[in-house]
Coordinates of C-alpha atoms in Angstrom, one line a residue:
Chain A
X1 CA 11.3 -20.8 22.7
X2 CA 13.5 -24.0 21.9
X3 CA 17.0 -23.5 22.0
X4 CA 19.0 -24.7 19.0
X5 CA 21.7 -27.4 20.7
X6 CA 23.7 -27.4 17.6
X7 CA 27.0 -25.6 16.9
X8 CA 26.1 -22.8 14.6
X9 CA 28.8 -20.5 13.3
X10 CA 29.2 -16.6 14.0
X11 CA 27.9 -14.3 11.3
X12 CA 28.9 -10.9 10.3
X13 CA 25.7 -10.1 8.7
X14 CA 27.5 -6.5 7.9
X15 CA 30.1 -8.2 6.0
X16 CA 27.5 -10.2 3.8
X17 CA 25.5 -7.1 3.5
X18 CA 28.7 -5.0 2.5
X19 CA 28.2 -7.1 -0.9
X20 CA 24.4 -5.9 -1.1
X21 CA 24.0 -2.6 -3.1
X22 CA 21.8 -0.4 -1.3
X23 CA 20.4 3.6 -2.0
X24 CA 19.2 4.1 1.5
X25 CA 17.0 7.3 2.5
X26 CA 17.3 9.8 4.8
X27 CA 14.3 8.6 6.8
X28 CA 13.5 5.2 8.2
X29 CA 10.9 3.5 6.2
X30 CA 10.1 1.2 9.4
X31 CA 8.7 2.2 13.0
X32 CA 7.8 0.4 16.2
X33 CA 4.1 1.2 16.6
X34 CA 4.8 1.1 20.5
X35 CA 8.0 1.1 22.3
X36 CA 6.3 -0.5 25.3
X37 CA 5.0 -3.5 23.8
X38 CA 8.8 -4.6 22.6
X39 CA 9.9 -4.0 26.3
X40 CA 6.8 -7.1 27.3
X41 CA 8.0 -9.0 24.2
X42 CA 10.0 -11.9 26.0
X43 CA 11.2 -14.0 23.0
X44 CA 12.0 -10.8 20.4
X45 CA 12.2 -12.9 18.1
X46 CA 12.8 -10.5 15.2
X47 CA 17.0 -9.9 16.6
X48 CA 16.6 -14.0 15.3
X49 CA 14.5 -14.1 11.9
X50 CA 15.4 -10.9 10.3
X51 CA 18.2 -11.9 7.3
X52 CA 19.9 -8.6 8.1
X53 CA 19.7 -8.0 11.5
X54 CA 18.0 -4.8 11.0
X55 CA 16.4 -5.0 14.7
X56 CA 18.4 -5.0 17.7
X57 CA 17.9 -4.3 21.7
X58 CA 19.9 -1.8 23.2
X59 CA 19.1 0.3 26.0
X60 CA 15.7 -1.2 26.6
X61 CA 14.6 -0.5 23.3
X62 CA 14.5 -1.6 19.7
X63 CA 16.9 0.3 17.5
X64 CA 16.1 0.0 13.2
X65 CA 19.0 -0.2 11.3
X66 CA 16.6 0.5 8.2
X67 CA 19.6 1.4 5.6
X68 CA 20.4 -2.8 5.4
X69 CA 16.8 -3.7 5.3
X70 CA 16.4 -6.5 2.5
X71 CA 13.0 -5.6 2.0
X72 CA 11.9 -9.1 2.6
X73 CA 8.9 -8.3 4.7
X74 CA 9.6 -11.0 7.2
X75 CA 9.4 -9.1 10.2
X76 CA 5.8 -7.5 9.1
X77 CA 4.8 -11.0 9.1
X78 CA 6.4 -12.5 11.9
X79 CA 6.4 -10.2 15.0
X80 CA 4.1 -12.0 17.4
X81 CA 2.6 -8.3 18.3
X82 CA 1.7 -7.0 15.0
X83 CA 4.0 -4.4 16.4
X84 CA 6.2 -3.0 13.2
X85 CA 4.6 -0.6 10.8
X86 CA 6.2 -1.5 7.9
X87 CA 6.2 0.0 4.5
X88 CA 8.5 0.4 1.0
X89 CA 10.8 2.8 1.0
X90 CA 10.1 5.5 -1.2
X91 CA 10.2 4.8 -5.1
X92 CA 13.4 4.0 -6.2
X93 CA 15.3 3.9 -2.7
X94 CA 16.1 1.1 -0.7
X95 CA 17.9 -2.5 -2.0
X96 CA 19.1 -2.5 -5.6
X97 CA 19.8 -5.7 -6.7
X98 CA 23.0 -6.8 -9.1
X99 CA 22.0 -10.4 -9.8
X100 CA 19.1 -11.2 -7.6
Chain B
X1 CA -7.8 15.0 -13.6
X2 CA -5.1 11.9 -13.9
X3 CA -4.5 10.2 -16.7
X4 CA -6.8 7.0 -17.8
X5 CA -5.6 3.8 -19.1
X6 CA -7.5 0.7 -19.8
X7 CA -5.3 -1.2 -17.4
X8 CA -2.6 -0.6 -14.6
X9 CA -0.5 -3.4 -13.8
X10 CA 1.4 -3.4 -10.3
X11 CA 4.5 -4.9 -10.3
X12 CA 7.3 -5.7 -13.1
X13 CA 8.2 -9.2 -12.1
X14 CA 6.9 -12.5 -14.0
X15 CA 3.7 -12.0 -13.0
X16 CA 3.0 -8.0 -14.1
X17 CA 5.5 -8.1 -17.0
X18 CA 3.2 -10.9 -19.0
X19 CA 0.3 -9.4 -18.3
X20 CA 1.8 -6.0 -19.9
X21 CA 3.0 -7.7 -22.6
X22 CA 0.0 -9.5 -23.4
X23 CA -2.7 -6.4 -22.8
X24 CA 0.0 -4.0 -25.1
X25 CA 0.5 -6.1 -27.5
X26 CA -3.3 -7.0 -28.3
X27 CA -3.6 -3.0 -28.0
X28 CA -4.2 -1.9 -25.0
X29 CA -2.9 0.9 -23.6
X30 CA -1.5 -0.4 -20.4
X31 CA 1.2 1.0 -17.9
X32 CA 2.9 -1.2 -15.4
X33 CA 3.7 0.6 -12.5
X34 CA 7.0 -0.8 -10.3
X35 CA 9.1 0.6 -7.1
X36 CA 12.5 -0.4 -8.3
X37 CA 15.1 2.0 -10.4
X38 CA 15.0 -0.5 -13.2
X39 CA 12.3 -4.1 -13.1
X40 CA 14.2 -6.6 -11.1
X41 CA 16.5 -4.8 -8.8
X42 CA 14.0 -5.7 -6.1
X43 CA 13.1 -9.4 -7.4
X44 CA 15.3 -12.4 -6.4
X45 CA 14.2 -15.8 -6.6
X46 CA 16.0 -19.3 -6.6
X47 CA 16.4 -19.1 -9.7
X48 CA 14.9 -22.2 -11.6
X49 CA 12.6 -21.0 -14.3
X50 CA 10.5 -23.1 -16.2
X51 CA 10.5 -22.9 -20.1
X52 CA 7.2 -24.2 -21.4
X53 CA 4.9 -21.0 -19.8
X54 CA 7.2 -18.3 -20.8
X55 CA 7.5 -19.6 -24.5
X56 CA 3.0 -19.6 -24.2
X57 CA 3.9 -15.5 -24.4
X58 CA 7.0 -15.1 -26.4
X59 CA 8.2 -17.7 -28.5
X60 CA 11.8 -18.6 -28.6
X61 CA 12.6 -16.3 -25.8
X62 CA 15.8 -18.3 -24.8
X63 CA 17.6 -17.3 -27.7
X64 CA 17.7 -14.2 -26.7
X65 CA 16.9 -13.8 -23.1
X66 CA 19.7 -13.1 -20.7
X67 CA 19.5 -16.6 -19.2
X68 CA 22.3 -18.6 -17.3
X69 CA 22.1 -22.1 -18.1
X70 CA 19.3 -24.7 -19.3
X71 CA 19.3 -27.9 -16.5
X72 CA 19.9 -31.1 -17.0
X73 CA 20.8 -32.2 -14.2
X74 CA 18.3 -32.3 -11.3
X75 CA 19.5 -33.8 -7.6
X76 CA 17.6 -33.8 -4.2
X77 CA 19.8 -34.6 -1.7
X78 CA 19.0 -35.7 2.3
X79 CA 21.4 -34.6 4.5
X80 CA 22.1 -35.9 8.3
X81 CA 24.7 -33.3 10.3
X82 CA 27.8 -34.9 8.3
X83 CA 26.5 -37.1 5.5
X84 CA 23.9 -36.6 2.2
X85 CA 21.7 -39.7 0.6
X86 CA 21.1 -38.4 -2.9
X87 CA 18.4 -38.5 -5.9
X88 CA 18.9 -37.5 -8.9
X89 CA 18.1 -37.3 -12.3
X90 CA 19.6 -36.4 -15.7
X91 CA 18.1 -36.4 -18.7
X92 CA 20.1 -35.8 -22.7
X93 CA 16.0 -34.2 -23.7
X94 CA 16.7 -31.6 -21.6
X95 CA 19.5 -31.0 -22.9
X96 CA 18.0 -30.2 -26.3
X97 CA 15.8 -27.0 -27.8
X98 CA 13.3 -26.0 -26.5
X99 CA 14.6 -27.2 -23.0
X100 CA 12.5 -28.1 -20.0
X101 CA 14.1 -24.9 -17.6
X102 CA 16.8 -22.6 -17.0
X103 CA 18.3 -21.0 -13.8
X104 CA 18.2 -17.2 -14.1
X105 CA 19.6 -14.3 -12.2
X106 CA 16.4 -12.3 -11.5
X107 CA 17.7 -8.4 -12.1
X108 CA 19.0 -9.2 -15.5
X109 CA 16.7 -11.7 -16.6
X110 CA 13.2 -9.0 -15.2
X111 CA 15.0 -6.1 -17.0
X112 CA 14.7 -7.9 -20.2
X113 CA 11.6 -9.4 -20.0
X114 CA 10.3 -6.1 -19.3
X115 CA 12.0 -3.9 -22.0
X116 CA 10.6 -6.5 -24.1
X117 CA 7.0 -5.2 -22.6
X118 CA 7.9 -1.4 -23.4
X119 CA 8.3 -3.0 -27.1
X120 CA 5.1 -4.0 -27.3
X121 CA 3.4 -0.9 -26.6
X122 CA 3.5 -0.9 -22.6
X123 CA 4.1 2.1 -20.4
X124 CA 6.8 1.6 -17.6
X125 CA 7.0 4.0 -14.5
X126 CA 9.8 3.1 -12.2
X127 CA 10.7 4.4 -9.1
X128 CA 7.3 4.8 -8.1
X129 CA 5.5 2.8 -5.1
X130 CA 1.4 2.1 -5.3
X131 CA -0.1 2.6 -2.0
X132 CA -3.4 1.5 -2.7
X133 CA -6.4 0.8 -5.3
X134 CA -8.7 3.9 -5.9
X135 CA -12.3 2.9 -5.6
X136 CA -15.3 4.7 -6.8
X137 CA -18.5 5.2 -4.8
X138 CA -19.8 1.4 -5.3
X139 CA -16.8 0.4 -4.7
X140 CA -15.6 -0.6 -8.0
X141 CA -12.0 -0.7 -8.3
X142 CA -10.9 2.5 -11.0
X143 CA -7.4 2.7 -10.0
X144 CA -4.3 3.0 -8.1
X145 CA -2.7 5.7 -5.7
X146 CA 1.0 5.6 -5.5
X147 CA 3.9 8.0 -3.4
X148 CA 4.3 10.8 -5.9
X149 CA 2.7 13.6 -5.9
X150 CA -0.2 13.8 -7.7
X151 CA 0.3 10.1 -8.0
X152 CA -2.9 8.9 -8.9
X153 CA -3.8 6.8 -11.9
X154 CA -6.7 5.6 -12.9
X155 CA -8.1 2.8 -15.2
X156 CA -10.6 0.4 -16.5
X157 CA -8.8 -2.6 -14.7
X158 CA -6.3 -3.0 -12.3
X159 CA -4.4 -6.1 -12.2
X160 CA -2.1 -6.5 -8.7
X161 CA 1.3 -8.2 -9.5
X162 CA 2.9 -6.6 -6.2
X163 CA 4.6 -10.1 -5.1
X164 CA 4.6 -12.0 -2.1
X165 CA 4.3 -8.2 0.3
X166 CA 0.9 -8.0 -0.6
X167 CA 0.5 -4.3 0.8
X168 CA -1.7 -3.0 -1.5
X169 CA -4.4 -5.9 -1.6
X170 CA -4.0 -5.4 2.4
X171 CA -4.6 -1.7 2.2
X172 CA -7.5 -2.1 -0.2
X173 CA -9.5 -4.4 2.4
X174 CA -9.1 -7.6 -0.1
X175 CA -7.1 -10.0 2.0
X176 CA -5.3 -9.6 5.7
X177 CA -2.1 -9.4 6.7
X178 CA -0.9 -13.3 5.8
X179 CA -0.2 -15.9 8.7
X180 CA 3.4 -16.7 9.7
X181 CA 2.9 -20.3 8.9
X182 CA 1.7 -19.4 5.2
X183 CA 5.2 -17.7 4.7
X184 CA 8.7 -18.6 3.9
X185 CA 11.7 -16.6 4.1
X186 CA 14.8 -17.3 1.7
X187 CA 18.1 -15.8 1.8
X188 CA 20.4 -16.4 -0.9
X189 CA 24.3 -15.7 -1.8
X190 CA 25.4 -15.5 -5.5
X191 CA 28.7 -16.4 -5.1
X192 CA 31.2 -16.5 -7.8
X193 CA 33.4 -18.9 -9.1
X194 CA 35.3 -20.1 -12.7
X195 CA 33.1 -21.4 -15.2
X196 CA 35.6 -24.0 -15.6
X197 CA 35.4 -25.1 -12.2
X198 CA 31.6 -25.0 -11.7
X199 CA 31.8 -27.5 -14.7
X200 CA 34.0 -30.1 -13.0
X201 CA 32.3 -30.0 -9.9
X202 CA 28.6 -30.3 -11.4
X203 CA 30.0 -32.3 -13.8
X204 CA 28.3 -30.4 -17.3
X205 CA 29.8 -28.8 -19.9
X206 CA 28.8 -25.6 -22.1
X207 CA 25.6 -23.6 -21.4
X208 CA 24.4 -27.4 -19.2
X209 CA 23.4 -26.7 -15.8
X210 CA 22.9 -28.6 -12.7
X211 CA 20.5 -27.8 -9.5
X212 CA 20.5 -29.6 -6.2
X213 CA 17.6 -29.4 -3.4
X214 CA 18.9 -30.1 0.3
X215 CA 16.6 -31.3 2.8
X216 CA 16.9 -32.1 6.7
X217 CA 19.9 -30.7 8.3
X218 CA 20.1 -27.3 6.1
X219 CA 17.3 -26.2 7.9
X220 CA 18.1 -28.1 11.3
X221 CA 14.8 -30.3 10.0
X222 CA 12.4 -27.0 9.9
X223 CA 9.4 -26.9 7.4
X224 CA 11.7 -25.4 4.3
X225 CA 14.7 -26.2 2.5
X226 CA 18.7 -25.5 0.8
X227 CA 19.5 -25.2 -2.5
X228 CA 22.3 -24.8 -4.9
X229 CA 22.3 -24.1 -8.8
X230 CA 24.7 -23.3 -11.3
X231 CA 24.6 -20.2 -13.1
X232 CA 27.3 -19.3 -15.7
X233 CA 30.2 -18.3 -13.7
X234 CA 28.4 -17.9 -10.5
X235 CA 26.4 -21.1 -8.1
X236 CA 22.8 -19.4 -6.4
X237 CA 23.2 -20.8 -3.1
X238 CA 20.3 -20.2 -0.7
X239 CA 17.9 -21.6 1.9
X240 CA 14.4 -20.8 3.9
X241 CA 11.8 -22.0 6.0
X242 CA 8.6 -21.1 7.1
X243 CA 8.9 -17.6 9.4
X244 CA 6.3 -19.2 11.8
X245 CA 9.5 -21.8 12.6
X246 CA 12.4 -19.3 12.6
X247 CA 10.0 -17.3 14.8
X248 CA 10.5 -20.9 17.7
X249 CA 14.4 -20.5 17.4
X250 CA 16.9 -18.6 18.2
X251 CA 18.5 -18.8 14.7
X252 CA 19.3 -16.0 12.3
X253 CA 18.6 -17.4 8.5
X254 CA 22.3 -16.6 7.3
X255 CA 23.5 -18.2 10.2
X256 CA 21.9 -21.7 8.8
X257 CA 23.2 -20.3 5.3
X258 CA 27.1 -20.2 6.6
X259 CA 26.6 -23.3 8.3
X260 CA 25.3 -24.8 5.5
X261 CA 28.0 -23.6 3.2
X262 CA 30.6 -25.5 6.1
X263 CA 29.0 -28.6 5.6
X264 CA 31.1 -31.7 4.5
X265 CA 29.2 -32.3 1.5
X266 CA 28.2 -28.8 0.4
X267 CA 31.9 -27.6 1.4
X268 CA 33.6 -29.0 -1.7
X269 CA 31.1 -27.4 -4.4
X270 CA 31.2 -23.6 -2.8
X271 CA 34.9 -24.0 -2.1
X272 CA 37.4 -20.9 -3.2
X273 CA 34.1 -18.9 -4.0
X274 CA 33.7 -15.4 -3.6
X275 CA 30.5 -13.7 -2.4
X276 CA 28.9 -11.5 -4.9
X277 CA 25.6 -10.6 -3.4
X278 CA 23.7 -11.5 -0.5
X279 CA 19.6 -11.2 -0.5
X280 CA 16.5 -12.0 1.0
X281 CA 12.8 -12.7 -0.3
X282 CA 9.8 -14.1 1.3
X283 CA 7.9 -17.3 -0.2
X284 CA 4.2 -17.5 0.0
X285 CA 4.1 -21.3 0.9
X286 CA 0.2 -21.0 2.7
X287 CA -0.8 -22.9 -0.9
X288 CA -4.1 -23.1 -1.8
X289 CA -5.9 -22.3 1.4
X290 CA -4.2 -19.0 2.2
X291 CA -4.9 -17.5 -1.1
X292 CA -6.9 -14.1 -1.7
X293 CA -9.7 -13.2 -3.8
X294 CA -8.6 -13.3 -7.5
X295 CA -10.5 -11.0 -9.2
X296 CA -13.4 -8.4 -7.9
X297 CA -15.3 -5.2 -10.0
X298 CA -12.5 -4.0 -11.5
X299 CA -9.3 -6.0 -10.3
X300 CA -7.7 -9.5 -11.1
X301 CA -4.5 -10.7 -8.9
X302 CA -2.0 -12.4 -10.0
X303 CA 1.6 -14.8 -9.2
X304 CA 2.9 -14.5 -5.2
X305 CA 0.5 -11.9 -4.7
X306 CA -1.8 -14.1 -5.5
X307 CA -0.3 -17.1 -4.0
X308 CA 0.7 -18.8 -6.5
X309 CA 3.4 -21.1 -5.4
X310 CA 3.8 -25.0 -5.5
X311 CA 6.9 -25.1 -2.6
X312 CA 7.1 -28.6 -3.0
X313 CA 8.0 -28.7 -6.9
X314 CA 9.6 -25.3 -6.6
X315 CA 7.4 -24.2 -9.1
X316 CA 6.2 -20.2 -8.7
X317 CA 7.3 -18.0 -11.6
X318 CA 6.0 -20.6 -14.4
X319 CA 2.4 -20.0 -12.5
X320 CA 3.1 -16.0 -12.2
X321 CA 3.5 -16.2 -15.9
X322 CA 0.5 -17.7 -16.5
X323 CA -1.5 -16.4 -14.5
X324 CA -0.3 -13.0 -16.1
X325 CA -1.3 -14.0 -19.5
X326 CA -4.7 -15.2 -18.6
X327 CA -5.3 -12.3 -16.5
X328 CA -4.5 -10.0 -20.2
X329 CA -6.5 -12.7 -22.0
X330 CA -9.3 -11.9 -19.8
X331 CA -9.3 -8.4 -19.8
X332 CA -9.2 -8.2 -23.2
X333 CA -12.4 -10.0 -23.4
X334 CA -14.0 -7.4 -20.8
X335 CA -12.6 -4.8 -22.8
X336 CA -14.3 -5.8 -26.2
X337 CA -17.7 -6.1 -23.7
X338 CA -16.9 -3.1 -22.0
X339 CA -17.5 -4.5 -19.3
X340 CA -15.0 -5.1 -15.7
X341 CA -17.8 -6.4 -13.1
X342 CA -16.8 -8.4 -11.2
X343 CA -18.8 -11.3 -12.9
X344 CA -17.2 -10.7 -16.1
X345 CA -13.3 -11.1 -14.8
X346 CA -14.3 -14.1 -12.7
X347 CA -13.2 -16.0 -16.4
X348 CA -10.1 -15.1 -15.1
X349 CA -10.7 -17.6 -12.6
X350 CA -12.4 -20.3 -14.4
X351 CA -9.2 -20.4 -16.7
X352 CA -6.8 -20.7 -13.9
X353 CA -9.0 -23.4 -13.1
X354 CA -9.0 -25.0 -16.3
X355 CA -5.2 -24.5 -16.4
X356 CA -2.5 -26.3 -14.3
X357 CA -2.2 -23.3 -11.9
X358 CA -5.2 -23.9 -9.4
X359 CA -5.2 -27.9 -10.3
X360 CA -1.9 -28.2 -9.2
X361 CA -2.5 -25.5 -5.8
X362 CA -5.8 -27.2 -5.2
X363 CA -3.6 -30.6 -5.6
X364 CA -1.2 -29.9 -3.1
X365 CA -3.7 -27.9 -0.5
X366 CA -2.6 -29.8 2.4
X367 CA 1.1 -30.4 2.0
X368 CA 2.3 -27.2 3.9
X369 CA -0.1 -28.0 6.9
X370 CA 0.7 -31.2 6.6
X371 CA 4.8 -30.3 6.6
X372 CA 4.0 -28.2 9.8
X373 CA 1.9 -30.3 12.0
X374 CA 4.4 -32.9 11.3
X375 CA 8.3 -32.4 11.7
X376 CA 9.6 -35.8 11.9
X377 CA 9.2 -35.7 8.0
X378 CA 12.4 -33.1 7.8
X379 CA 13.4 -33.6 11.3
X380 CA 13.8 -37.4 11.6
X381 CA 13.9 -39.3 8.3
X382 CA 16.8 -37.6 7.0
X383 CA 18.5 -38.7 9.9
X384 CA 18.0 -42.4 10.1
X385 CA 17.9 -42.6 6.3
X386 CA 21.7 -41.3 6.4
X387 CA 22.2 -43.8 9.6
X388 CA 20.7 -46.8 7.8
X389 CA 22.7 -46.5 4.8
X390 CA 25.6 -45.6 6.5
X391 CA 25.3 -48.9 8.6
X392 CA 24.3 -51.1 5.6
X393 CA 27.4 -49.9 3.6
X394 CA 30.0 -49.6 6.0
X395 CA 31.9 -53.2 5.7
X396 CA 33.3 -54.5 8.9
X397 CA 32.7 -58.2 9.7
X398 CA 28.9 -58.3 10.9
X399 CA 26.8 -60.4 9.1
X400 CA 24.1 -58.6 6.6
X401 CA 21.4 -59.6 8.7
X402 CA 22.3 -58.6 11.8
X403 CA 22.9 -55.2 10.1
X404 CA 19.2 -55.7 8.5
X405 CA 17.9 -56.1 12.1
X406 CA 19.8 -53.2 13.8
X407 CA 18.8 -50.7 11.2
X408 CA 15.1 -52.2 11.4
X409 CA 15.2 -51.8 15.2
X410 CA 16.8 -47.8 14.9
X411 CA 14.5 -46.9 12.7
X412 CA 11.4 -48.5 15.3
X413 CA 13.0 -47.0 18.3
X414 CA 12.8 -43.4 16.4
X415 CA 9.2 -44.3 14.9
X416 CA 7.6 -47.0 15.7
X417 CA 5.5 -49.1 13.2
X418 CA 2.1 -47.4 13.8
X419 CA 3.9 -43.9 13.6
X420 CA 5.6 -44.9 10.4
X421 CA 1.9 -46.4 9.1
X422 CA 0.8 -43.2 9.8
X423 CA 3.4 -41.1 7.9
X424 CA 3.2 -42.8 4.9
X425 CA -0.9 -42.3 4.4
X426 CA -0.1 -38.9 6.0
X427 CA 2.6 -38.1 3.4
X428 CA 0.0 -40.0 0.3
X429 CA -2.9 -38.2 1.0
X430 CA -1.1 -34.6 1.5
X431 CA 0.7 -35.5 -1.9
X432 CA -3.0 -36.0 -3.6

């Protein structure tokens, strides 16, 4: 994986997010299919491409902050191990734009 | 036994909304089917929409849609770490009826456009996700299952507006899960700011509107692009690239956003703003080559789910739209035959092709490849461009053509003259 050698700035993606209206769910609408094959994942590179930070590593393990997710889809698309089952959340739940 | 219509439409964005206006109001008993509370609180875009395919459907409609402003003032601007070269053009016919395009705000604009659909005749279920198409023993297409209980509906046609997350085509075995080099993510801030003040700094007056595309350093020279536009009393200011080049760096996407928004000549327009809402969207920029079946017994496809997306001219809602409408005018046609073979709705095709939808996607086939295999375009010319003209301009003392023949021998040491032979027939024949 290249290394950026620019200067980029630190983000509060929460902050940003805090401007976002969402009507999360009680359950997570996103799973690791298996824990193991994050743990073998070297790069990880959805803590980098995911516009809300949803994914992070802690403990040895991904952890899902599904209430934030954007509902891009990126990550579905982009994990190198086909390793996210990803679906909508249920009807009506999840991101609720203002603008858009 | 669920309830039959003649045709289901997934999705209330561009795509789905036209093509439940059009079947309703030729009399069709439609329903569109869409996860949201209300259309549009899941759709975002840019926010550039075309008015020439939209006023195909419903005349007039910018009288009365919720739109922000019609642009006349177009820019594309190159950007090195601390400097821009800029394009631009402005043009007084666009500044007249009917107007060439308008920036929208997706959730307002989609609710409209939609309740204008219900007018017609169309049925709207919100709130409700479809899984997957229903298919009958041969394998005809005879409707959708969704996440309520009991949630199946069935029809004569299905027509699959579901967007760029093309779930349910995936789950209904008609195209795999897309490549990370056929999509884009975009994230976006509306961010709000005086009407008054977004004037003087875009320079138009009224209900005129300006839009800028960035290039080069936005996107620290990845395959994908910044943007700002001017809404009313908001600016729209986003950026993305291709996921299969965020997935090489260790860069989050609103990380390049805030730097972005810090940059010396983007700075100055966002300045004093306030953020209003932060979102994120993938683009399916895989063009011609990545796109899906269009139609099979019983189903047509239509806008991102189908692919439909010219990245290079921006251009994606105008070809959701029409594809929408010639997706109704087609099943309309089967309907009178009573017939939804597969044979019969590949007319839906032959218009597309007929149309500027699939000329323009089969035009620009190679482009995104092209953009990919070959990052100097984003990575490098922005660069020396800025260089160059920073050199040529800068007045101290050295002769013109000793400033002629450093630039010339910068821009050689970065590509040399073969390379830069190359990029230009690269670029020509990508660009069709």
């Amino acid at each position: 994986m290249k290394s950026v050698t620019v200067e980029l700035p630190n983000v509060d993606v929460q902050r940003k997010l805090f401007t976002t209206r969402f009507k999360a769910d009680k359950t997570s609408h996103l799973s690791i299919r298996d824990v193991d094959v994050c743990r073998e994942c070297k790069d990880k590179p959805c803590l980098w491409f995911c516009p809300a930070e949803v994914y992070k590593w802690e403990d040895e393990r991904i952890t899902i902050a599904f209430e934030g997710c954007l509902e891009c889809g990126t990550c579905r698309i982009g994990c190198p191990f086909d390793n996210i089952d990803w679906r909508y959340p249920r009807g009506g739940f999840g991101v609720q734009y203002k603008f858009g | 036994m669920p309830e039959k219509f003649d045709a289901i439409v997934v999705g209330a964005g561009p795509a789905g909304i036209t093509a439940a206006y059009c079947l309703a109001r030729d009399g069709l008993k439609v329903v569109m089917i869409e996860r949201g509370e209300q259309p549009g609180t899941k759709n975002t875009m840019g926010g550039v929409l075309y008015r020439q395919m939209l006023d195909e459907v419903i005349p007039g409609f910018w009288k009365e849609a919720p739109l922000e402003r019609h642009v006349i003032d177009q820019q594309w601007w190159l950007l090195s770490e601390d400097s821009a070269v800029k394009f631009g053009h402005r043009n007084s016919e666009h500044d007249k009826e009917p107007y060439n395009a308008f920036t929208v705000l997706r959730a307002k604009f989609d609710r409209w456009y939609a309740q204008q659909a219900v007018k017609q005749g169309a049925l709207l279920i919100t709130e409700t996700v479809v899984t997957r198409l229903l298919r009958d023993s041969a394998g005809r297409v005879i409707g959708v299952e969704t996440d309520r209980p009991d949630g199946e509906l069935l029809a004569d046609v299905v027509i699959v507006c579901e967007g760029a997350n093309t779930l349910v085509l995936e789950a209904s075995g008609i195209k795999p899960k897309p490549r990370a080099d056929a999509m884009a993510v975009a994230v976006k801030e509306v961010i709000s700011l005086p009407r008054e003040v977004i004037e003087n700094r875009f320079q138009i007056q009224g209900d005129q509107g300006a839009v800028i595309e960035l290039f080069g350093d936005p996107t620290l020279g990845m395959v994908g692009n910044a943007f700002i536009y001017t809404n009313k009393d908001s600016l729209s200011v986003g950026l993305g690239a291709m996921i299969s080049e965020f997935q090489r760096r260790r860069v989050h996407p609103h990380q390049l956003l805030e730097r972005f928004k810090q940059h010396p000549v983007v700075a100055p327009l966002v300045a004093g703003g306030e953020i209003k809402e932060y979102m994120a969207h993938m683009i399916p920029e895989g063009g011609y080559e990545a796109m899906p079946p269009l139609y099979g017994d019983g189903f047509l496809v239509c806008g991102d789910a189908a692919g439909m997306v010219i990245a290079v001219h921006r251009e994606g809602s105008n070809l959701a739209i029409t594809s929408g409408r010639l997706a109704a005018e087609t099943v309309v046609e089967a309907a009178e035959a009573g017939d939804f073979s597969a044979r019969k709705l590949s007319a839906y095709r032959e218009k597309l092709e007929q149309s500027f939808v699939l000329k323009d996607l089969r035009q620009y086939r190679h482009l995104t490849p092209m953009m990919e295999r070959s990052p100097q375009f984003l990575g490098v010319y922005p660069g020396l461009l800025n260089r160059a003209l920073q050199e040529f301009l800068t007045v101290d003392g050295v002769p013109k053509r000793q400033k002629e023949k450093q630039i010339l021998r910068r821009i050689l040491k970065e590509r040399p003259v073969t390379a830069l032979l190359g990029d230009a027939y690269r670029m020509w024949r990508a660009l069709g």
